[in-house]
Short mmCIF file of C-alpha atoms in Angstrom, two decimals:
data_model
loop_
_atom_site.label_atom_id
_atom_site.label_comp_id
_atom_site.label_asym_id
_atom_site.label_seq_id
_atom_site.Cartn_x
_atom_site.Cartn_y
_atom_site.Cartn_z
CA UNK R 1 67.51 -23.01 69.32
CA UNK R 2 69.86 -24.33 71.58
CA UNK R 3 73.50 -23.67 71.28
CA UNK R 4 75.66 -26.55 71.81
CA UNK R 5 78.41 -24.66 71.78
CA UNK R 6 77.94 -23.11 75.03
CA UNK R 7 79.05 -26.53 76.22
CA UNK R 8 82.93 -27.73 75.90
CA UNK R 9 81.77 -31.21 75.85
CA UNK R 10 79.73 -31.36 73.60
CA UNK R 11 82.92 -29.74 70.82
CA UNK R 12 84.01 -33.44 71.07
CA UNK R 13 80.96 -34.26 68.78
CA UNK R 14 80.68 -34.41 64.60
CA UNK R 15 78.46 -32.27 63.72
CA UNK R 16 76.26 -34.73 62.65
CA UNK R 17 75.67 -35.97 65.88
CA UNK R 18 75.08 -32.78 67.45
CA UNK R 19 71.90 -32.36 65.10
CA UNK R 20 70.68 -35.25 65.84
CA UNK R 21 70.36 -34.60 69.54
CA UNK R 22 66.72 -34.21 70.90
CA UNK R 23 67.59 -34.62 74.51
CA UNK R 24 70.79 -34.07 76.50
CA UNK R 25 72.15 -33.95 79.90
CA UNK R 26 75.75 -32.96 81.25
CA UNK R 27 76.47 -34.08 84.67
CA UNK R 28 79.63 -35.40 86.85
CA UNK R 29 81.81 -33.75 89.21
CA UNK R 30 83.82 -31.98 86.68
CA UNK R 31 81.20 -31.52 84.25
CA UNK R 32 82.39 -34.29 81.82
CA UNK R 33 79.86 -37.32 81.58
CA UNK R 34 77.07 -36.62 79.09
CA UNK R 35 73.55 -38.70 78.36
CA UNK R 36 71.48 -38.00 74.74
CA UNK R 37 68.75 -39.04 73.06
CA UNK R 38 68.04 -39.02 68.99
CA UNK R 39 65.12 -37.48 67.25
CA UNK R 40 65.07 -41.53 66.33
CA UNK R 41 65.01 -42.56 70.36
CA UNK R 42 68.78 -43.98 70.48
CA UNK R 43 70.29 -43.05 73.34
CA UNK R 44 74.14 -42.13 73.41
CA UNK R 45 76.82 -41.79 76.42
CA UNK R 46 79.97 -40.65 76.04
CA UNK R 47 82.39 -39.20 78.33
CA UNK R 48 84.75 -40.09 81.64
CA UNK R 49 82.50 -42.90 83.37
CA UNK R 50 82.88 -42.09 86.83
CA UNK R 51 81.61 -45.40 88.73
CA UNK R 52 79.93 -46.82 85.79
CA UNK R 53 77.57 -43.80 85.31
CA UNK R 54 77.49 -43.69 81.27
CA UNK R 55 75.94 -46.94 81.65
CA UNK R 56 77.52 -47.93 78.52
CA UNK R 57 78.05 -52.28 80.47
CA UNK R 58 82.03 -51.66 80.87
CA UNK R 59 84.01 -49.33 83.38
CA UNK R 60 86.23 -46.93 80.57
CA UNK R 61 85.87 -43.62 79.89
CA UNK R 62 84.80 -42.87 76.01
CA UNK R 63 85.25 -39.79 73.57
CA UNK R 64 83.00 -41.76 71.30
CA UNK R 65 79.42 -42.08 71.89
CA UNK R 66 77.81 -45.28 73.00
CA UNK R 67 74.56 -46.64 72.39
CA UNK R 68 72.83 -47.87 75.80
CA UNK R 69 70.82 -50.73 74.25
CA UNK R 70 68.32 -51.15 77.21
CA UNK R 71 66.63 -47.31 76.25
CA UNK R 72 67.53 -47.55 72.15
CA UNK R 73 63.72 -47.09 71.23
CA UNK R 74 61.95 -45.41 74.22
CA UNK R 75 61.09 -41.98 74.91
CA UNK R 76 63.01 -40.32 78.01
CA UNK R 77 60.57 -37.80 79.66
CA UNK R 78 62.96 -37.48 82.80
CA UNK R 79 66.24 -37.90 84.20
CA UNK R 80 68.13 -36.97 87.07
CA UNK R 81 71.60 -37.42 88.38
CA UNK R 82 73.65 -37.62 91.99
CA UNK R 83 76.80 -36.91 93.07
CA UNK R 84 78.33 -40.72 92.77
CA UNK R 85 77.14 -39.93 90.21
CA UNK R 86 74.50 -42.01 90.01
CA UNK R 87 71.16 -42.12 86.93
CA UNK R 88 67.69 -42.25 87.01
CA UNK R 89 65.60 -42.27 83.68
CA UNK R 90 61.49 -42.51 83.59
CA UNK R 91 60.56 -43.58 80.36
CA UNK R 92 57.40 -42.53 78.53
CA UNK R 93 55.53 -45.89 79.79
CA UNK R 94 56.55 -44.94 83.32
CA UNK R 95 59.20 -47.36 83.41
CA UNK R 96 62.54 -46.39 86.03
CA UNK R 97 66.30 -47.58 85.14
CA UNK R 98 69.05 -46.11 87.11
CA UNK R 99 72.80 -47.08 86.90
CA UNK R 100 76.30 -45.34 88.27
CA UNK R 101 77.41 -45.53 91.84
CA UNK R 102 75.47 -48.08 93.94
CA UNK R 103 76.91 -47.82 97.38
CA UNK R 104 74.15 -46.53 99.17
CA UNK R 105 71.96 -48.95 97.68
CA UNK R 106 70.35 -45.75 95.05
CA UNK R 107 69.92 -47.57 92.30
CA UNK R 108 66.84 -49.21 94.54
CA UNK R 109 67.69 -52.77 93.52
CA UNK R 110 68.41 -54.16 97.19
CA UNK R 111 72.47 -55.06 96.15
CA UNK R 112 75.74 -52.03 97.07
CA UNK R 113 76.97 -53.19 93.42
CA UNK R 114 78.06 -50.64 90.74
CA UNK R 115 75.71 -50.91 88.07
CA UNK R 116 77.24 -50.78 84.47
CA UNK R 117 74.23 -50.36 82.49
CA UNK R 118 70.70 -49.51 82.64
CA UNK R 119 68.84 -52.12 84.55
CA UNK R 120 64.60 -51.55 84.97
CA UNK R 121 63.64 -50.64 88.82
CA UNK R 122 60.79 -53.25 90.23
CA UNK R 123 59.32 -54.22 93.70
CA UNK R 124 57.29 -51.25 94.90
CA UNK R 125 57.47 -49.75 91.32
CA UNK R 126 56.10 -52.49 89.33
CA UNK R 127 52.49 -51.71 89.45
CA UNK R 128 53.48 -47.99 89.36
CA UNK R 129 53.56 -45.10 86.03
CA UNK R 130 56.64 -42.99 87.03
CA UNK R 131 56.46 -38.81 85.81
CA UNK R 132 59.05 -37.83 87.21
CA UNK R 133 62.68 -38.97 88.80
CA UNK R 134 64.88 -36.90 91.27
CA UNK R 135 68.22 -38.06 92.56
CA UNK R 136 70.07 -36.50 95.31
CA UNK R 137 73.82 -36.56 96.38
CA UNK R 138 73.10 -40.57 97.12
CA UNK R 139 69.06 -40.94 97.47
CA UNK R 140 66.70 -41.72 94.72
CA UNK R 141 63.07 -39.99 94.19
CA UNK R 142 60.19 -40.31 91.94
CA UNK R 143 56.47 -39.58 91.66
CA UNK R 144 54.28 -41.36 90.26
CA UNK R 145 51.28 -40.36 87.72
CA UNK R 146 48.83 -40.87 90.79
CA UNK R 147 50.79 -38.23 92.80
CA UNK R 148 52.93 -41.06 94.91
CA UNK R 149 56.44 -40.31 96.25
CA UNK R 150 58.79 -43.02 96.13
CA UNK R 151 62.00 -42.94 97.73
CA UNK R 152 65.40 -44.72 98.52
CA UNK R 153 68.91 -45.09 98.84
CA UNK R 154 70.92 -42.94 101.60
CA UNK R 155 69.19 -41.64 104.80
CA UNK R 156 72.06 -40.50 106.93
CA UNK R 157 69.58 -36.98 107.35
CA UNK R 158 66.28 -38.34 107.00
CA UNK R 159 66.32 -37.64 103.61
CA UNK R 160 64.49 -40.95 102.26
CA UNK R 161 61.17 -39.87 104.38
CA UNK R 162 60.63 -43.43 106.19
CA UNK R 163 61.43 -41.67 109.71
CA UNK R 164 64.50 -43.32 110.33
CA UNK R 165 68.42 -42.67 109.17
CA UNK R 166 68.64 -45.98 108.13
CA UNK R 167 69.54 -46.47 104.63
CA UNK R 168 66.38 -47.90 102.41
CA UNK R 169 67.73 -50.28 99.76
CA UNK R 170 64.92 -50.51 97.68
CA UNK R 171 61.62 -48.09 97.09
CA UNK R 172 59.54 -47.16 99.30
CA UNK R 173 56.62 -45.10 99.79
CA UNK R 174 57.03 -41.94 101.05
CA UNK R 175 53.48 -41.12 103.85
CA UNK R 176 53.12 -40.24 106.97
CA UNK R 177 52.20 -36.15 106.04
CA UNK R 178 52.17 -36.54 102.46
CA UNK R 179 49.84 -39.48 103.46
CA UNK R 180 46.54 -38.74 100.83
CA UNK R 181 47.63 -35.34 99.35
CA UNK R 182 48.34 -35.85 95.78
CA UNK R 183 52.11 -34.35 95.29
CA UNK R 184 52.99 -32.53 92.15
CA UNK R 185 56.82 -31.56 91.53
CA UNK R 186 59.32 -33.79 93.61
CA UNK R 187 62.91 -32.22 93.71
CA UNK R 188 65.78 -33.64 95.42
CA UNK R 189 68.93 -31.56 97.04
CA UNK R 190 72.58 -32.88 98.43
CA UNK R 191 71.06 -34.86 101.39
CA UNK R 192 67.23 -33.00 101.31
CA UNK R 193 63.90 -34.03 99.38
CA UNK R 194 60.94 -31.44 98.77
CA UNK R 195 57.32 -31.98 96.94
CA UNK R 196 54.86 -30.07 96.35
CA UNK R 197 50.98 -31.65 96.58
CA UNK R 198 48.36 -29.79 94.36
CA UNK R 199 47.00 -27.42 96.55
CA UNK R 200 50.40 -25.25 96.14
CA UNK R 201 52.32 -26.46 99.93
CA UNK R 202 55.43 -27.80 99.99
CA UNK R 203 56.76 -30.58 101.98
CA UNK R 204 60.32 -31.21 103.10
CA UNK R 205 62.49 -33.73 104.37
CA UNK R 206 66.36 -34.64 105.23
CA UNK R 207 69.21 -32.29 105.99
CA UNK R 208 68.45 -29.14 106.99
CA UNK R 209 71.55 -27.59 108.23
CA UNK R 210 71.16 -24.00 106.39
CA UNK R 211 67.83 -24.13 106.62
CA UNK R 212 67.11 -25.55 103.20
CA UNK R 213 63.92 -26.96 103.75
CA UNK R 214 62.22 -23.83 105.19
CA UNK R 215 60.41 -24.99 108.10
CA UNK R 216 61.92 -22.08 110.29
CA UNK R 217 64.58 -24.15 112.06
CA UNK R 218 68.13 -26.20 111.31
CA UNK R 219 66.86 -29.39 112.39
CA UNK R 220 67.03 -32.28 109.85
CA UNK R 221 63.76 -33.78 109.33
CA UNK R 222 63.58 -37.65 109.34
CA UNK R 223 59.64 -37.61 107.80
CA UNK R 224 57.89 -34.70 105.48
CA UNK R 225 57.49 -31.54 107.25
CA UNK R 226 55.44 -28.30 106.07
CA UNK R 227 57.44 -25.36 104.51
CA UNK R 228 56.95 -22.08 106.97
CA UNK R 229 54.86 -18.92 105.53
CA UNK R 230 54.31 -15.46 106.62
CA UNK R 231 51.58 -14.93 104.15
CA UNK R 232 50.20 -17.84 102.34
CA UNK R 233 51.47 -18.42 98.89
CA UNK R 234 50.83 -21.16 96.00
CA UNK R 235 53.90 -22.79 95.04
CA UNK R 236 53.92 -24.26 91.90
CA UNK R 237 57.67 -25.13 91.34
CA UNK R 238 60.62 -25.67 93.67
CA UNK R 239 64.49 -26.66 92.99
CA UNK R 240 67.60 -26.88 95.56
CA UNK R 241 70.90 -25.87 94.70
CA UNK R 242 74.20 -27.12 96.70
CA UNK R 243 72.48 -25.49 100.36
CA UNK R 244 69.79 -23.40 99.34
CA UNK R 245 66.21 -24.00 97.46
CA UNK R 246 64.25 -21.40 95.23
CA UNK R 247 60.39 -21.30 94.73
CA UNK R 248 58.04 -19.87 92.51
CA UNK R 249 55.02 -18.90 93.61
CA UNK R 250 51.35 -19.21 90.75
CA UNK R 251 51.67 -15.24 90.76
CA UNK R 252 55.30 -15.53 88.86
CA UNK R 253 56.63 -14.56 92.66
CA UNK R 254 59.89 -15.53 93.90
CA UNK R 255 61.40 -16.64 96.81
CA UNK R 256 64.70 -17.96 98.27
CA UNK R 257 65.66 -20.05 101.39
CA UNK R 258 68.90 -22.11 103.04
CA UNK R 259 72.78 -21.17 102.60
CA UNK R 260 73.88 -17.96 101.11
CA UNK R 261 77.47 -17.29 101.90
CA UNK R 262 78.17 -17.03 98.54
CA UNK R 263 74.76 -14.87 97.68
CA UNK R 264 72.50 -17.22 96.09
CA UNK R 265 69.10 -16.27 97.25
CA UNK R 266 69.31 -13.25 95.63
CA UNK R 267 68.00 -11.13 98.55
CA UNK R 268 71.20 -8.72 98.89
CA UNK R 269 73.46 -10.19 101.56
CA UNK R 270 74.76 -12.97 102.58
CA UNK R 271 72.57 -14.38 105.82
CA UNK R 272 71.06 -17.89 105.84
CA UNK R 273 67.45 -17.51 105.90
CA UNK R 274 65.74 -20.03 107.59
CA UNK R 275 62.40 -19.73 106.42
CA UNK R 276 61.29 -18.81 102.84
CA UNK R 277 61.61 -14.82 101.66
CA UNK R 278 60.71 -12.76 98.57
CA UNK R 279 63.49 -12.17 96.50
CA UNK R 280 62.65 -8.76 94.64
CA UNK R 281 61.95 -8.97 90.93
CA UNK R 282 60.16 -6.18 88.52
CA UNK R 283 58.23 -8.79 86.59
CA UNK R 284 56.41 -11.96 86.54
CA UNK R 285 58.63 -14.81 86.59
CA UNK R 286 57.88 -17.90 84.77
CA UNK R 287 60.63 -20.51 85.23
CA UNK R 288 63.46 -20.63 88.09
CA UNK R 289 66.96 -22.75 88.08
CA UNK R 290 69.57 -24.19 89.86
CA UNK R 291 71.20 -27.82 90.93
CA UNK R 292 72.36 -29.22 93.97
CA UNK R 293 76.23 -29.02 92.50
CA UNK R 294 76.52 -25.27 92.82
CA UNK R 295 75.48 -21.95 94.38
CA UNK R 296 74.21 -20.80 91.61
CA UNK R 297 70.36 -19.56 90.65
CA UNK R 298 68.77 -18.27 87.65
CA UNK R 299 65.27 -17.25 86.72
CA UNK R 300 63.31 -16.71 83.47
CA UNK R 301 60.69 -13.70 82.99
CA UNK R 302 57.95 -13.41 81.40
CA UNK R 303 59.13 -11.38 78.84
CA UNK R 304 61.93 -13.84 78.45
CA UNK R 305 64.84 -11.67 79.89
CA UNK R 306 67.06 -14.17 82.10
CA UNK R 307 68.81 -13.44 85.51
CA UNK R 308 71.21 -14.74 87.31
CA UNK R 309 72.90 -14.50 91.01
CA UNK R 310 74.76 -16.71 93.47
CA UNK R 311 78.28 -17.88 92.73
CA UNK R 312 79.26 -17.08 89.31
CA UNK R 313 82.88 -18.14 88.06
CA UNK R 314 83.84 -17.65 91.67
CA UNK R 315 82.25 -14.17 91.96
CA UNK R 316 79.64 -13.22 94.32
CA UNK R 317 76.59 -11.91 92.98
CA UNK R 318 73.79 -11.07 95.80
CA UNK R 319 70.97 -9.69 93.40
CA UNK R 320 69.22 -10.77 90.26
CA UNK R 321 70.93 -9.78 87.48
CA UNK R 322 70.32 -9.09 84.16
CA UNK R 323 72.09 -11.73 81.28
CA UNK R 324 72.25 -11.40 77.43
CA UNK R 325 71.37 -14.95 77.32
CA UNK R 326 67.84 -16.36 76.22
CA UNK R 327 67.38 -19.23 78.39
CA UNK R 328 68.64 -20.78 82.39
CA UNK R 329 70.96 -23.09 80.69
CA UNK R 330 73.33 -21.31 79.49
CA UNK R 331 73.68 -19.42 82.99
CA UNK R 332 75.28 -23.20 83.97
CA UNK R 333 76.89 -23.75 80.62
CA UNK R 334 78.72 -20.37 81.36
CA UNK R 335 79.12 -19.89 85.05
CA UNK R 336 78.23 -22.62 86.63
CA UNK R 337 81.45 -24.58 88.55
CA UNK R 338 80.70 -27.50 87.46
CA UNK R 339 78.92 -26.27 84.37
CA UNK R 340 76.44 -29.45 84.64
CA UNK R 341 73.09 -28.80 83.41
CA UNK R 342 70.25 -28.25 86.19
CA UNK R 343 67.83 -30.24 84.04
CA UNK R 344 67.69 -32.29 80.84
CA UNK R 345 68.00 -30.15 78.13
CA UNK R 346 64.88 -30.88 75.16
CA UNK R 347 66.12 -29.09 71.67
CA UNK R 348 64.57 -29.09 68.60
CA UNK R 349 65.95 -28.10 64.66
CA UNK R 350 64.71 -26.14 61.95
CA UNK R 351 66.02 -27.72 59.11
CA UNK R 352 63.60 -26.69 56.52
CA UNK R 353 60.15 -24.47 56.81
CA UNK R 354 57.23 -27.04 56.92
CA UNK R 355 54.15 -25.82 55.85
CA UNK R 356 52.86 -24.36 59.45
CA UNK R 357 56.17 -22.62 59.88
CA UNK R 358 55.75 -21.13 56.17
CA UNK R 359 52.17 -19.84 56.54
CA UNK R 360 53.51 -18.59 60.29
CA UNK R 361 56.56 -16.29 58.23
CA UNK R 362 53.74 -15.03 55.51
CA UNK R 363 51.48 -13.44 57.95
CA UNK R 364 50.96 -9.86 57.70
CA UNK R 365 53.05 -9.86 54.44
CA UNK R 366 52.47 -6.95 52.07
CA UNK R 367 53.90 -8.96 49.49
CA UNK R 368 51.92 -11.87 49.30
CA UNK R 369 48.19 -10.82 50.79
CA UNK R 370 45.27 -9.99 48.73
CA UNK R 371 43.27 -8.86 51.24
CA UNK R 372 43.77 -5.89 54.40
CA UNK R 373 41.81 -5.90 57.50
CA UNK R 374 41.79 -1.99 58.85
CA UNK R 375 41.52 -1.15 62.28
CA UNK R 376 41.78 2.02 64.38
CA UNK R 377 43.79 3.32 61.52
CA UNK R 378 46.45 0.53 61.02
CA UNK R 379 46.44 -2.23 58.58
CA UNK R 380 46.89 -6.27 58.23
CA UNK R 381 47.71 -8.13 55.41
CA UNK R 382 46.21 -11.73 54.89
CA UNK R 383 45.69 -14.22 52.75
CA UNK R 384 41.77 -14.64 51.62
CA UNK R 385 42.28 -18.05 50.85
CA UNK R 386 43.82 -19.20 54.34
CA UNK R 387 41.00 -17.45 56.20
CA UNK R 388 38.52 -19.32 54.38
CA UNK R 389 40.34 -22.50 55.08
CA UNK R 390 41.11 -21.86 58.94
CA UNK R 391 37.78 -19.97 59.81
CA UNK R 392 34.11 -20.85 59.79
CA UNK R 393 33.39 -16.79 60.25
CA UNK R 394 35.26 -16.12 56.83
CA UNK R 395 33.98 -18.91 54.85
CA UNK R 396 31.22 -17.23 55.29
CA UNK R 397 31.41 -14.04 55.25
CA UNK R 398 33.79 -14.53 51.39
CA UNK R 399 30.56 -15.72 49.02
CA UNK R 400 31.00 -15.27 46.01
CA UNK R 401 27.57 -12.74 46.67
CA UNK R 402 28.77 -11.24 49.83
CA UNK R 403 30.30 -7.05 49.28
CA UNK R 404 33.22 -8.65 51.40
CA UNK R 405 34.14 -10.44 48.83
CA UNK R 406 35.05 -8.17 46.86
CA UNK R 407 36.61 -5.91 49.15
CA UNK R 408 40.34 -5.04 49.03
CA UNK R 409 40.25 -3.32 52.80
CA UNK R 410 37.90 -4.52 55.64
CA UNK R 411 37.50 -2.03 58.09
CA UNK R 412 36.80 -3.55 62.09
CA UNK R 413 35.46 -1.65 64.57
CA UNK R 414 33.97 -3.88 66.94
CA UNK R 415 37.29 -4.98 68.03
CA UNK R 416 40.59 -3.31 68.77
CA UNK R 417 43.56 -3.92 66.96
CA UNK R 418 45.76 -6.11 69.46
CA UNK R 419 42.94 -8.50 69.55
CA UNK R 420 41.97 -8.74 66.00
CA UNK R 421 45.87 -9.07 65.35
CA UNK R 422 46.27 -11.80 67.37
CA UNK R 423 43.18 -13.38 66.00
CA UNK R 424 44.41 -13.35 62.46
CA UNK R 425 48.05 -14.45 63.65
CA UNK R 426 46.43 -17.30 65.63
CA UNK R 427 44.55 -18.68 62.42
CA UNK R 428 48.10 -18.72 60.75
CA UNK R 429 50.13 -19.73 63.69
CA UNK R 430 47.54 -22.43 66.07
CA UNK R 431 49.01 -19.87 68.98
CA UNK R 432 48.71 -16.98 70.82
CA UNK R 433 50.43 -14.64 72.61
CA UNK R 434 48.68 -11.63 74.42
CA UNK R 435 48.75 -10.44 78.18
CA UNK R 436 45.51 -11.73 80.38
CA UNK R 437 43.89 -8.25 79.89
CA UNK R 438 43.41 -8.91 76.08
CA UNK R 439 42.97 -12.43 76.55
CA UNK R 440 39.39 -11.06 77.26
CA UNK R 441 38.95 -9.26 74.40
CA UNK R 442 39.80 -12.35 72.21
CA UNK R 443 37.72 -14.29 74.15
CA UNK R 444 35.07 -11.96 73.52
CA UNK R 445 36.09 -12.46 69.45
CA UNK R 446 35.91 -16.26 69.82
CA UNK R 447 32.95 -16.39 71.57
CA UNK R 448 31.34 -14.22 68.91
CA UNK R 449 33.35 -16.67 65.95
CA UNK R 450 32.48 -19.78 67.58
CA UNK R 451 35.84 -20.46 67.83
CA UNK R 452 36.14 -22.97 70.54
CA UNK R 453 39.83 -23.74 70.73
CA UNK R 454 40.73 -20.26 70.44
CA UNK R 455 38.29 -19.46 73.72
CA UNK R 456 40.36 -22.54 75.26
CA UNK R 457 43.56 -20.69 74.43
CA UNK R 458 42.42 -16.89 76.12
CA UNK R 459 41.16 -19.11 78.91
CA UNK R 460 44.83 -20.22 79.55
CA UNK R 461 46.52 -17.03 78.86
CA UNK R 462 44.30 -15.62 81.37
CA UNK R 463 45.03 -18.56 83.74
CA UNK R 464 48.54 -18.00 83.13
CA UNK R 465 47.96 -14.43 84.13
CA UNK R 466 46.10 -14.36 86.86
CA UNK R 467 47.25 -11.84 89.95
CA UNK R 468 45.50 -10.47 92.60
CA UNK R 469 45.30 -7.22 90.84
CA UNK R 470 43.50 -8.49 87.53
CA UNK R 471 41.88 -11.30 89.42
CA UNK R 472 38.36 -9.91 90.17
CA UNK R 473 37.80 -8.47 86.50
CA UNK R 474 39.11 -11.49 84.83
CA UNK R 475 36.46 -13.35 87.08
CA UNK R 476 33.56 -10.91 85.83
CA UNK R 477 34.98 -11.94 82.04
CA UNK R 478 34.84 -15.40 82.61
CA UNK R 479 30.85 -15.17 84.04
CA UNK R 480 30.64 -12.29 80.93
CA UNK R 481 31.44 -14.80 78.28
CA UNK R 482 29.94 -18.11 80.31
CA UNK R 483 33.32 -19.24 80.47
CA UNK R 484 32.48 -22.19 83.48
CA UNK R 485 36.14 -23.48 83.63
CA UNK R 486 37.65 -20.16 83.72
CA UNK R 487 34.79 -18.89 85.56
CA UNK R 488 35.76 -21.27 88.53
CA UNK R 489 39.48 -21.21 88.45
CA UNK R 490 39.36 -17.14 89.03
CA UNK R 491 36.43 -17.59 92.14
CA UNK R 492 38.85 -20.56 93.78
CA UNK R 493 42.30 -18.02 93.06
CA UNK R 494 39.95 -14.69 94.51
CA UNK R 495 39.16 -16.97 97.63
CA UNK R 496 42.81 -18.50 98.12
CA UNK R 497 44.15 -14.23 97.59
CA UNK R 498 40.34 -13.38 99.30
CA UNK R 499 42.27 -10.47 101.90
CA UNK R 500 44.30 -8.95 99.03
CA UNK R 501 41.76 -8.87 96.37
CA UNK R 502 39.39 -7.50 98.15
CA UNK R 503 41.59 -4.92 99.00
CA UNK R 504 42.00 -3.50 95.23
CA UNK R 505 40.47 -0.87 93.32
CA UNK R 506 38.61 -3.58 90.95
CA UNK R 507 36.81 -5.10 93.45
CA UNK R 508 35.08 -2.58 94.73
CA UNK R 509 34.41 -1.26 90.99
CA UNK R 510 32.44 -4.06 89.94
CA UNK R 511 29.10 -4.56 89.16
CA UNK R 512 27.40 -4.59 92.21
CA UNK R 513 24.85 -7.93 91.36
CA UNK R 514 28.02 -9.89 90.61
CA UNK R 515 29.93 -8.82 93.97
CA UNK R 516 26.98 -9.94 96.03
CA UNK R 517 26.39 -13.52 93.98
CA UNK R 518 31.12 -13.65 94.92
CA UNK R 519 30.57 -12.28 98.66
CA UNK R 520 27.70 -15.44 98.89
CA UNK R 521 29.39 -18.06 96.83
CA UNK R 522 32.78 -17.08 99.01
CA UNK R 523 31.20 -17.47 102.30
CA UNK R 524 29.23 -20.69 101.48
CA UNK R 525 32.97 -22.09 100.83
CA UNK R 526 34.62 -20.95 103.70
CA UNK R 527 36.30 -18.23 102.48
CA UNK R 528 35.79 -16.18 104.78
CA UNK R 529 36.40 -17.99 107.63
CA UNK R 530 40.06 -17.39 109.98
#
């Protein structure tokens, strides 16, 4: 659960108000403005109210949260803020609302009048369903559900991507190099913009004085320009700092580029980088974090460890430093200046144990179990009734005339302990946590027991955990268990990283027929072309 105590601003709220929060964002030049939503979709704001950024309809500061009536009852799915500040939110229905500073038309309503309350952004967006919003210092961007990017506002460095430096007073589609491409993620820096396409390519435009666009130069870009990489990688997440950028690949590798005067790139020195360089890490990363009001960087690993570097309370940290935190948000609460959130923070509370939580708690509980499985000399304690309710295999096994129904201990020898433990835990929790190599064994079990949902979960784990080293092993498993969607995913990954995959031991140790079929299929798909 999120510890709001790490954010000083929330000490102004009553305990009752804090317990009602579902989403929250702290922003502003000194981290003294906040917007939050409650579990029943009411929206509140409190703080200094610079440039009417609270959206309360008046220009006074307030330490008492005030309702934002135009947004109450609507579920907010994306929120972003600029340094004016101005605020954009996107609702579950795909509507965009804006308010706050508007000196450069960053609210997208065709004027330069400050917005004192949330107003629906229309015009070019009227017929679009927006999925994500991003604010630069004084410009705005949105991503539609169809993968189109729209931008408007301040454009002195080309950050709107229109090909000129004229300000854009209302939303305009960003085309040029993005034409006919599907964008899956956007992010905005102070006066820069980035977009990721569905094939993992990154395009940047706007200010590039410290190389934050990663295009190999320091020249500003008035239209989207593709990022330069020495080795082809597939980027799945990018975030902007004040003047630097972080990128995360589909293999969990971390790259950084741009300004580095505070060590914010994490590469062990303070030299700026005009193109992406790999940040040395010891394990797979699953999340990166930065915000365009600070020089702080953070990342979270697959095992849940959080690292930080860059400017932390005025001190430069040149390489990723392991923290005791459990989420990247805590890094910005405790060490960033100003202490603002790098994203809208979502929280869940555990006031009582639900049926699902109670079942989860009792898994492998010796005190309440009435049955034990013995695998590789180890016991797993379960409840016969739960297994019968959750799995057709066990419903059949525990018939009155079957031997297993009268046993207190059942031996299992066809599956490993980690695999069978994960399977039984899944029956109690609906979730699976396994490394991809073990997930292959669980995929085998799911196929044998006709557990189709579990089969899909295993495929998802394998997709998230695929690497150059294990890609061909996972591909062969997908073929063996007739998981067609997973097979196609692994095949594409192998083709996209063909040179590296073919140099692994696993590749040449595979069954000859599978190897032959792969080479033929890769050839037909153009995998061996330069």
